[in-house]
PDB file of C-alpha atoms in Angstrom:
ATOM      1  CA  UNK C 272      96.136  89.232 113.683  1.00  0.00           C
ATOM      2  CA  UNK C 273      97.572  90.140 110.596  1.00  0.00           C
ATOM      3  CA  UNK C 274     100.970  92.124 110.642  1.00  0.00           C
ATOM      4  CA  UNK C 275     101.497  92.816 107.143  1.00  0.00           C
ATOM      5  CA  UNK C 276      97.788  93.997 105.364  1.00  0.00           C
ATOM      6  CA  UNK C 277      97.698  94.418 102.041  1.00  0.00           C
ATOM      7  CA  UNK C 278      94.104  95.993 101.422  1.00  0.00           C
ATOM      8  CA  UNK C 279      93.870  95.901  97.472  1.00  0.00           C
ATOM      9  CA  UNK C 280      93.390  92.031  96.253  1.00  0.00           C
ATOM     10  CA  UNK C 281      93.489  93.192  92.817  1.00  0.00           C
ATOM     11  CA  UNK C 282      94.703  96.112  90.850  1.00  0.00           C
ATOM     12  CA  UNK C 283      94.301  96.973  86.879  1.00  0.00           C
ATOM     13  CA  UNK C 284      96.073  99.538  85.501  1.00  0.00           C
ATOM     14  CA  UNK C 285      97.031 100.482  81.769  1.00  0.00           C
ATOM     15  CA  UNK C 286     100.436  99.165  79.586  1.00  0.00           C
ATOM     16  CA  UNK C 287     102.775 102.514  80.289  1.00  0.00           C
ATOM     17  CA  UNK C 288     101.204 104.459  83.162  1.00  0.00           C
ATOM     18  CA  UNK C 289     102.401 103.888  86.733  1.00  0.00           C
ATOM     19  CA  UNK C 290     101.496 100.880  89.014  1.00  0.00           C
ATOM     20  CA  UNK C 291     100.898 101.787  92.533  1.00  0.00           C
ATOM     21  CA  UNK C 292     101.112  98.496  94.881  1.00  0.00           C
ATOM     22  CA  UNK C 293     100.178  99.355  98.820  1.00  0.00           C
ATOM     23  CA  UNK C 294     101.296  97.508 101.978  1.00  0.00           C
ATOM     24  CA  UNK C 295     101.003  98.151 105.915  1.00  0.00           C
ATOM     25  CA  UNK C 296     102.504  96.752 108.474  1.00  0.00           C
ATOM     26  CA  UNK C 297     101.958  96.709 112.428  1.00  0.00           C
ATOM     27  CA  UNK C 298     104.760  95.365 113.737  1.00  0.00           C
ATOM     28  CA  UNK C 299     106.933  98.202 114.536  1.00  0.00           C
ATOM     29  CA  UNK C 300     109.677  95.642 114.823  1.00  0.00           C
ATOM     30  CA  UNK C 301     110.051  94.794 111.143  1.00  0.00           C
ATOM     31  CA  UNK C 302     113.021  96.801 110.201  1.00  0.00           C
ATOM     32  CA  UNK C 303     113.531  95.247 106.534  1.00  0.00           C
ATOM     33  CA  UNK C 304     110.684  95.033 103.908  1.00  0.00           C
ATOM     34  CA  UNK C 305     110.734  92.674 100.535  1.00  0.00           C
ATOM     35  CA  UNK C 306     108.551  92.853  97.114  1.00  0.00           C
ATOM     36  CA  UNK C 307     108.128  89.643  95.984  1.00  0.00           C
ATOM     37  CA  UNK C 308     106.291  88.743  92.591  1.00  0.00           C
ATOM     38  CA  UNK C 309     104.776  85.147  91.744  1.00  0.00           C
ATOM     39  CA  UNK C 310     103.305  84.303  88.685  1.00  0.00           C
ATOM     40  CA  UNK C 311     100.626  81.303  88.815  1.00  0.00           C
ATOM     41  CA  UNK C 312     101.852  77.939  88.973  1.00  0.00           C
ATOM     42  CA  UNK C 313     105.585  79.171  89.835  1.00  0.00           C
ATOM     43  CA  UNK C 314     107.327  80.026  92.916  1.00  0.00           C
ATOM     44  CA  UNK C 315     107.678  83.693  94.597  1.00  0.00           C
ATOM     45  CA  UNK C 316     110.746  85.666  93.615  1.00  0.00           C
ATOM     46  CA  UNK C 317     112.710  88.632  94.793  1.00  0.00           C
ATOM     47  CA  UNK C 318     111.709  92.077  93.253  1.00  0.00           C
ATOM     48  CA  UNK C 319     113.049  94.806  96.248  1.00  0.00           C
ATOM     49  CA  UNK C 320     113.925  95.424  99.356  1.00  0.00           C
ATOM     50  CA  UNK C 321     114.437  98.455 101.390  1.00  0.00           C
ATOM     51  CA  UNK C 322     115.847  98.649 104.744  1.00  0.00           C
ATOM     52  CA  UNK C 323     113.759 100.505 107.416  1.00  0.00           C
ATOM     53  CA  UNK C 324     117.363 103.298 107.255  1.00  0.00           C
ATOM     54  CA  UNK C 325     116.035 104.618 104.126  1.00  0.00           C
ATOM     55  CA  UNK C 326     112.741 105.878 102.831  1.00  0.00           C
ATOM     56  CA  UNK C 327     113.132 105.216  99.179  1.00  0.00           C
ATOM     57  CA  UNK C 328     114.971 102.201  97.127  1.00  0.00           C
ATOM     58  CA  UNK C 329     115.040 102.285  93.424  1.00  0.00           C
ATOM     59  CA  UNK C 330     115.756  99.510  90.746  1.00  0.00           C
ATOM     60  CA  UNK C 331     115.209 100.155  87.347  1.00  0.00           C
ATOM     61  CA  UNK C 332     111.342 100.630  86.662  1.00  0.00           C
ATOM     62  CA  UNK C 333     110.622  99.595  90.202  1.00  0.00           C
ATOM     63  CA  UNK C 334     110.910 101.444  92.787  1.00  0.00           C
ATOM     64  CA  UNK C 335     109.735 101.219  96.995  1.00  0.00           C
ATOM     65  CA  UNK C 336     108.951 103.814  99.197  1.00  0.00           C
ATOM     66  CA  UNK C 337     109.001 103.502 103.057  1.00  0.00           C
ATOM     67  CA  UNK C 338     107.146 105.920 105.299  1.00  0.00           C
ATOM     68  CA  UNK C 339     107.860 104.552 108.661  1.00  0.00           C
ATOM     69  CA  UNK C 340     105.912 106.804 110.705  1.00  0.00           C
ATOM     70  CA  UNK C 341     102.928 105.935 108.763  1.00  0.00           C
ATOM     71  CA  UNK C 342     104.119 101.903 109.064  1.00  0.00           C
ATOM     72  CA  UNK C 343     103.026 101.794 105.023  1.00  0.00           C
ATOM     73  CA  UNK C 344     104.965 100.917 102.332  1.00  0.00           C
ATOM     74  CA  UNK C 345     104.623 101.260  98.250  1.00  0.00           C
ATOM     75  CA  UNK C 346     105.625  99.692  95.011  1.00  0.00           C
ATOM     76  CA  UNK C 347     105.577 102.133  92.030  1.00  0.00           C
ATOM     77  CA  UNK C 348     106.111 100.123  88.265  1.00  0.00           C
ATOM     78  CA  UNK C 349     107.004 102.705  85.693  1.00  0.00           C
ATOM     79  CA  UNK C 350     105.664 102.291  82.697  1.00  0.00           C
ATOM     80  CA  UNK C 351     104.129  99.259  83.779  1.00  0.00           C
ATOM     81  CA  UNK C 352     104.234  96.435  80.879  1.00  0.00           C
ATOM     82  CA  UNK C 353     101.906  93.563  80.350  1.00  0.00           C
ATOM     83  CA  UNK C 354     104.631  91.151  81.638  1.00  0.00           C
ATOM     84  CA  UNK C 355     104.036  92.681  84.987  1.00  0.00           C
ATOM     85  CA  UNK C 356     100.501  91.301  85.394  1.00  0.00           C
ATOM     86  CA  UNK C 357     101.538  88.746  88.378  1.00  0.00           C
ATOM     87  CA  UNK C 358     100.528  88.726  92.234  1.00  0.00           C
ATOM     88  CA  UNK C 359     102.799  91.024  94.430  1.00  0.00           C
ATOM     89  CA  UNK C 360     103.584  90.146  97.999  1.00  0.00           C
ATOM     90  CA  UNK C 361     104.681  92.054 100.791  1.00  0.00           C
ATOM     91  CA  UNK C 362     106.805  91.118 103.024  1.00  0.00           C
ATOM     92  CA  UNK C 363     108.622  92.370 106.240  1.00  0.00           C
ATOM     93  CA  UNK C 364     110.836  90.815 108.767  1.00  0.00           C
ATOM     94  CA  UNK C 365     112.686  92.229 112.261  1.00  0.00           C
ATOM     95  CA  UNK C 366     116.240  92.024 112.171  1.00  0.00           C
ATOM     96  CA  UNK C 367     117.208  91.892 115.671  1.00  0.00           C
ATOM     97  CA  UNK C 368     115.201  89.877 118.510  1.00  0.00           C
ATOM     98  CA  UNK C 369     115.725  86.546 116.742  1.00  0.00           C
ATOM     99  CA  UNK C 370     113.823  86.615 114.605  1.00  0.00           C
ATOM    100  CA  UNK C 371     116.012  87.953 111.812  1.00  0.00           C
ATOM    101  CA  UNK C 372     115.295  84.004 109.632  1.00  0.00           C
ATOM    102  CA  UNK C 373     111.761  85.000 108.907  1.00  0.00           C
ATOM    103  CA  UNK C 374     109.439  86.730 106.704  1.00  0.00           C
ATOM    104  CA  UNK C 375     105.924  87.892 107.106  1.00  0.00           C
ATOM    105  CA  UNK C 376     103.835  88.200 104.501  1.00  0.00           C
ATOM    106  CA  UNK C 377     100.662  90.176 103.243  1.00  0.00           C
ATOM    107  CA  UNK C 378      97.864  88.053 101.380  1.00  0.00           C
ATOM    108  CA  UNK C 379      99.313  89.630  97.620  1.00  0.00           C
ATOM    109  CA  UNK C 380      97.916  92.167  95.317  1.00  0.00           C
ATOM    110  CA  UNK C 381      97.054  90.693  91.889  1.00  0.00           C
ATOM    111  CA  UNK C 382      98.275  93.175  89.166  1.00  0.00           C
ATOM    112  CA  UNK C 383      96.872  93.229  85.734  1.00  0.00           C
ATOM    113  CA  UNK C 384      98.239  95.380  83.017  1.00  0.00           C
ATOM    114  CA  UNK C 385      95.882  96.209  79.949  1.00  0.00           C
ATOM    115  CA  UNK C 386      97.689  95.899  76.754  1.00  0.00           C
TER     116      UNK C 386
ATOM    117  CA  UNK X 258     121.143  76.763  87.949  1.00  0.00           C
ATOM    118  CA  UNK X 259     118.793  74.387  89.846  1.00  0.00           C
ATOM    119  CA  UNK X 260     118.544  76.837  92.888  1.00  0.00           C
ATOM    120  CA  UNK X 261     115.357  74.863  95.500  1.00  0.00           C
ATOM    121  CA  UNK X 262     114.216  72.269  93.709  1.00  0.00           C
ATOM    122  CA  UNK X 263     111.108  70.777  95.037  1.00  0.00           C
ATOM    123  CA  UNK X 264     109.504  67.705  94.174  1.00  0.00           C
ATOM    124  CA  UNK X 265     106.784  66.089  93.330  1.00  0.00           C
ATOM    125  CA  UNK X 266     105.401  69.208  91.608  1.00  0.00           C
ATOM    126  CA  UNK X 267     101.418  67.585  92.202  1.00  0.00           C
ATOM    127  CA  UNK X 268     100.157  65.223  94.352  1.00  0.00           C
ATOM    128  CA  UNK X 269      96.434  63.819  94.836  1.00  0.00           C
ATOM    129  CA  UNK X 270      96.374  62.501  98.369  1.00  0.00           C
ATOM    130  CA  UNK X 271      93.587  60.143 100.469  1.00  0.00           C
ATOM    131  CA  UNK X 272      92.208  61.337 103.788  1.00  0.00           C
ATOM    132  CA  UNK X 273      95.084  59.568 106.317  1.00  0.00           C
ATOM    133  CA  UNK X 274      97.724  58.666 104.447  1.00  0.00           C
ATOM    134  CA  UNK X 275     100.782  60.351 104.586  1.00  0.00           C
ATOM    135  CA  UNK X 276     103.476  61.366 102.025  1.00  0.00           C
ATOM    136  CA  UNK X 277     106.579  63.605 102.051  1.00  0.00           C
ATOM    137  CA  UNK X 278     107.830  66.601 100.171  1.00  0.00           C
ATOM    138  CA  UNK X 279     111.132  66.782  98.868  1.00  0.00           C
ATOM    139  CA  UNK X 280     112.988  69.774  98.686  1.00  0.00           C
ATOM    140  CA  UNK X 281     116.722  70.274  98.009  1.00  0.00           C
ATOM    141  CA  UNK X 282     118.804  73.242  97.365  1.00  0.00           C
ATOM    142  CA  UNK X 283     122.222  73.605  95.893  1.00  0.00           C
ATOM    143  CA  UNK X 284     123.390  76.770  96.630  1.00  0.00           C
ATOM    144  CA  UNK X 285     125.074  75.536 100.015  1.00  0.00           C
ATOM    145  CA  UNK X 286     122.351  78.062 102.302  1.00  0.00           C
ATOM    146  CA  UNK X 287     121.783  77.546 105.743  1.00  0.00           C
ATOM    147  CA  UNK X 288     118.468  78.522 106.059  1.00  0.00           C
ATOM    148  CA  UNK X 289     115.458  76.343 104.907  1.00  0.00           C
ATOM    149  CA  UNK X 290     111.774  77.241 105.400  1.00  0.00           C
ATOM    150  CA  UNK X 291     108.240  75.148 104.468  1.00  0.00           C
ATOM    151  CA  UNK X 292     105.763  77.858 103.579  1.00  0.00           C
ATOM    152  CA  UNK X 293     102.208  77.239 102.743  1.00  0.00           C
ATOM    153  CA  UNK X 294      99.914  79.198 100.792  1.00  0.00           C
ATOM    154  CA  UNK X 295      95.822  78.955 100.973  1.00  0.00           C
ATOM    155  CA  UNK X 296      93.723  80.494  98.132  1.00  0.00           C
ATOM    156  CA  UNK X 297      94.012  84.218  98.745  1.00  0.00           C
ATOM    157  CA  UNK X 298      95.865  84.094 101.392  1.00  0.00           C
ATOM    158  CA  UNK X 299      99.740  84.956 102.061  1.00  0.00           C
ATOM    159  CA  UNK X 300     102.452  82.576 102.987  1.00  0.00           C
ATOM    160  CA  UNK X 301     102.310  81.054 105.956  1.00  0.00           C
ATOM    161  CA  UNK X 302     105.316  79.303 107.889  1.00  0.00           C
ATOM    162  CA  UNK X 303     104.959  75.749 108.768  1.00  0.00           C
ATOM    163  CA  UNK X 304     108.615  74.774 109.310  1.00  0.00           C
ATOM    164  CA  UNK X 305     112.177  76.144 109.676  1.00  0.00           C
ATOM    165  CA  UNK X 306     116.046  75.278 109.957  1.00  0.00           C
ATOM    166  CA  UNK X 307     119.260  77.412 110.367  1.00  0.00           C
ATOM    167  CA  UNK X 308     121.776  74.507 110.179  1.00  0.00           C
ATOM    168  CA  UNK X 309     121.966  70.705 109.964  1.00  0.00           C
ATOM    169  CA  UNK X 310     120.564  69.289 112.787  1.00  0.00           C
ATOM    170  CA  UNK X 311     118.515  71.829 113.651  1.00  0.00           C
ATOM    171  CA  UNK X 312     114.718  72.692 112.984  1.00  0.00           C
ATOM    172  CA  UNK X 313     111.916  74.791 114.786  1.00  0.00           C
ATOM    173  CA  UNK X 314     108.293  75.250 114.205  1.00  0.00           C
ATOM    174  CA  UNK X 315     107.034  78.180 112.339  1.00  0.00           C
ATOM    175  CA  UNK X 316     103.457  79.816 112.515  1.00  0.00           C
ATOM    176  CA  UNK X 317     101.324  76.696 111.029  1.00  0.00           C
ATOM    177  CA  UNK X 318     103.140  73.451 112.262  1.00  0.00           C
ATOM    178  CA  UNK X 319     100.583  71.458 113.276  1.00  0.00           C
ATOM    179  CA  UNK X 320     100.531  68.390 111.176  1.00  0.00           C
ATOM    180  CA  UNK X 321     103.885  68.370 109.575  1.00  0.00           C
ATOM    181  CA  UNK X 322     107.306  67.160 110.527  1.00  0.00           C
ATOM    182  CA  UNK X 323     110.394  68.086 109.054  1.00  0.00           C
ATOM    183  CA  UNK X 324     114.550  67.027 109.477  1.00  0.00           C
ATOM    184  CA  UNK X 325     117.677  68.717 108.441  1.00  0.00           C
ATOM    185  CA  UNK X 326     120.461  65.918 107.960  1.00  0.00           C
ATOM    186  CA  UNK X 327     122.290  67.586 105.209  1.00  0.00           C
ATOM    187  CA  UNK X 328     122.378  71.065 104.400  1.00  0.00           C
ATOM    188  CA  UNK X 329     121.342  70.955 100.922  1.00  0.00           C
ATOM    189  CA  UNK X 330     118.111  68.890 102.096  1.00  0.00           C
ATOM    190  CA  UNK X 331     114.708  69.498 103.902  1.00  0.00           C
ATOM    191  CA  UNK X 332     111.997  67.138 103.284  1.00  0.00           C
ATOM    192  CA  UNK X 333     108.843  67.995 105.274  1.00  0.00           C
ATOM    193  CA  UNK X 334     106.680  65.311 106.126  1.00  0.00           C
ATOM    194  CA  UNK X 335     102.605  64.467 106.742  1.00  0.00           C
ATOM    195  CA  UNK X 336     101.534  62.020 108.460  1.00  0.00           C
ATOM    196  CA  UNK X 337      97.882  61.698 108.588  1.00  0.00           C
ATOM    197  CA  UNK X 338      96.619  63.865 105.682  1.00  0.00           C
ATOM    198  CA  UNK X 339      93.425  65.956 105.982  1.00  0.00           C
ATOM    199  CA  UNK X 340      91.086  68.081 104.114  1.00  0.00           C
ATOM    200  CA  UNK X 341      92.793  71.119 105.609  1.00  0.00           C
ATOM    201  CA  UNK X 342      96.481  70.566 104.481  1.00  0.00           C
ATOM    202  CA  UNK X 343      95.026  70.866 100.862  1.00  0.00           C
ATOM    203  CA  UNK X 344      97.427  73.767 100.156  1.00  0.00           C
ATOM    204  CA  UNK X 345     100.466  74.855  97.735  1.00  0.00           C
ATOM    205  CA  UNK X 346     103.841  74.208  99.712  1.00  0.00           C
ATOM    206  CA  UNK X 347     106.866  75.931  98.918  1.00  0.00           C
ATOM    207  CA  UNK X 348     110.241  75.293  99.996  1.00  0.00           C
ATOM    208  CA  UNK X 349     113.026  78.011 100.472  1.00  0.00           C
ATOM    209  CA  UNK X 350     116.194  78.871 101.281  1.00  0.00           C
ATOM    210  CA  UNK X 351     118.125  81.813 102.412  1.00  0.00           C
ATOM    211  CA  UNK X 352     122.222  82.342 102.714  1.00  0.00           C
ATOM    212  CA  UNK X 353     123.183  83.425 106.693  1.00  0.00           C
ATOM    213  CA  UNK X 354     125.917  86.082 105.041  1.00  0.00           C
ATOM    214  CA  UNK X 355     125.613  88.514 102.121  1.00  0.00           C
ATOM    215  CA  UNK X 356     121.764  88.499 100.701  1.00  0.00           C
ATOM    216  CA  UNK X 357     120.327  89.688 103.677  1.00  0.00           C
ATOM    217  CA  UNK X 358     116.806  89.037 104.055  1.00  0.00           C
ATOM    218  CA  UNK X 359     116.746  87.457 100.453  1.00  0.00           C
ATOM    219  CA  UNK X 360     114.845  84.006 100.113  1.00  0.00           C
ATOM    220  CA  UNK X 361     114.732  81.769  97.325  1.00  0.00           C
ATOM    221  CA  UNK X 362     111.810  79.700  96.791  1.00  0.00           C
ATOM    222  CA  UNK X 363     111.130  76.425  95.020  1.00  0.00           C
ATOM    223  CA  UNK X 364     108.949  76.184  92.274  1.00  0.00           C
ATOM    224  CA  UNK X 365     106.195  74.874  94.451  1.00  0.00           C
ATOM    225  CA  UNK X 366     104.015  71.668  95.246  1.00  0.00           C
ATOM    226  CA  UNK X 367     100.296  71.503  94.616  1.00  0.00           C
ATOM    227  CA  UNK X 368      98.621  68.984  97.080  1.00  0.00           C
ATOM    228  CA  UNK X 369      95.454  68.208  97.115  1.00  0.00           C
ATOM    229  CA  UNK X 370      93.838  65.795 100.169  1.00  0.00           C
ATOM    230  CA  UNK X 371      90.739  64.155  99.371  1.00  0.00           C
TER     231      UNK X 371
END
């Protein structure tokens, strides 16, 4: 049973329009949610995280949106840039019931931006 | 800055033998985690530790060992190798204070079990 889905394997969009990166969860326990991106033959590493007290977290051209009623989650990339192209994993964890140590993960989203 | 340094990056393995995976981290963290990652598929956890001394099994532990003497080391071991542990490992590490939910992985290990 997969708590963390994200439904999109792959996604192409074009060098300076926005990059739209889905992910649903269905562990209503995860209270924390991380963006991490991996390029091939490299390790994952931290984009963003958003805490389930706010709906929105922004970092330069990245920014996550949290819409916990609908348990779904969203990384926007604006403009997205050709160094972007990488896989994107979600991830989510629950803080409190001991099991604040680990992540869950979603099976990634591979991003391609068009030059 | 070395950060989780895992080694050996690639490793060609026969069906039963058994080999371990270095991993070290310098940035004095108390949490350590194995992950492994199938074609298409997320990370899974095989292995963690919060401390020195101790380790627990994660999601996928079935066919790996692990210790935690030091805190800047977690080698995870395999014992009898098979088909099915053909997989990209990566080590992490997460601080207990401060980064919250932050991990830091390794570079990754490609091992393949033939």
């Amino acid at each position: 049973d997969q708590q963390v889905k994200q439904n999109s394997p792959s996604l192409s969009v074009q060098e300076g329009r926005i990059s739209i990166l889905n992910c649903d969860y269905t562990n209503s326990m995860f209270d924390y949610f991380l963006w991490y991106k991996k390029y091939p033959a490299e390790g994952p590493t931290f984009l963003i995280s958003i805490s389930s007290i706010k709906d929105k977290n922004e970092d330069g051209r990245f920014t996550v949106f949290l819409n916990k009623s609908a348990k779904h989650l969203s990384l926007h990339i604006v403009p997205s840039q050709p160094g972007d192209s990488a896989v994107y994993f979600c991830a989510a964890s629950a803080r409190s019931g001991g099991s604040n140590y680990k992540l869950t993960f979603g099976k990634g989203t591979l991003l391609t931006v068009n030059p | 800055n070395a950060g989780v340094t895992q080694t050996p990056k690639f490793r060609i393995l026969k069906i039963g033998q058994s080999m371990t995976l270095q991993c070290t981290q310098d940035m004095n963290h108390n949490y350590m985690y194995w992950y492994r990652q199938d074609p298409g598929m997320g990370l899974k956890l095989i292995y963690y530790s919060v401390g020195a001394g101790i380790t627990d099994k994660g999601e996928v532990p079935n066919g790996y060992n692990v210790s935690r003497s030091t805190t800047e080391d977690f080698p995870l071991r395999l014992e009898l190798a098979a088909p099915s542990q053909t997989s990209v490992y990566f080590c992490a590490s997460r601080d207990l204070a401060g980064s919250g939910n932050t991990i830091y992985f390794g570079e990754g290990s490609w091992l393949t079990v033939v």
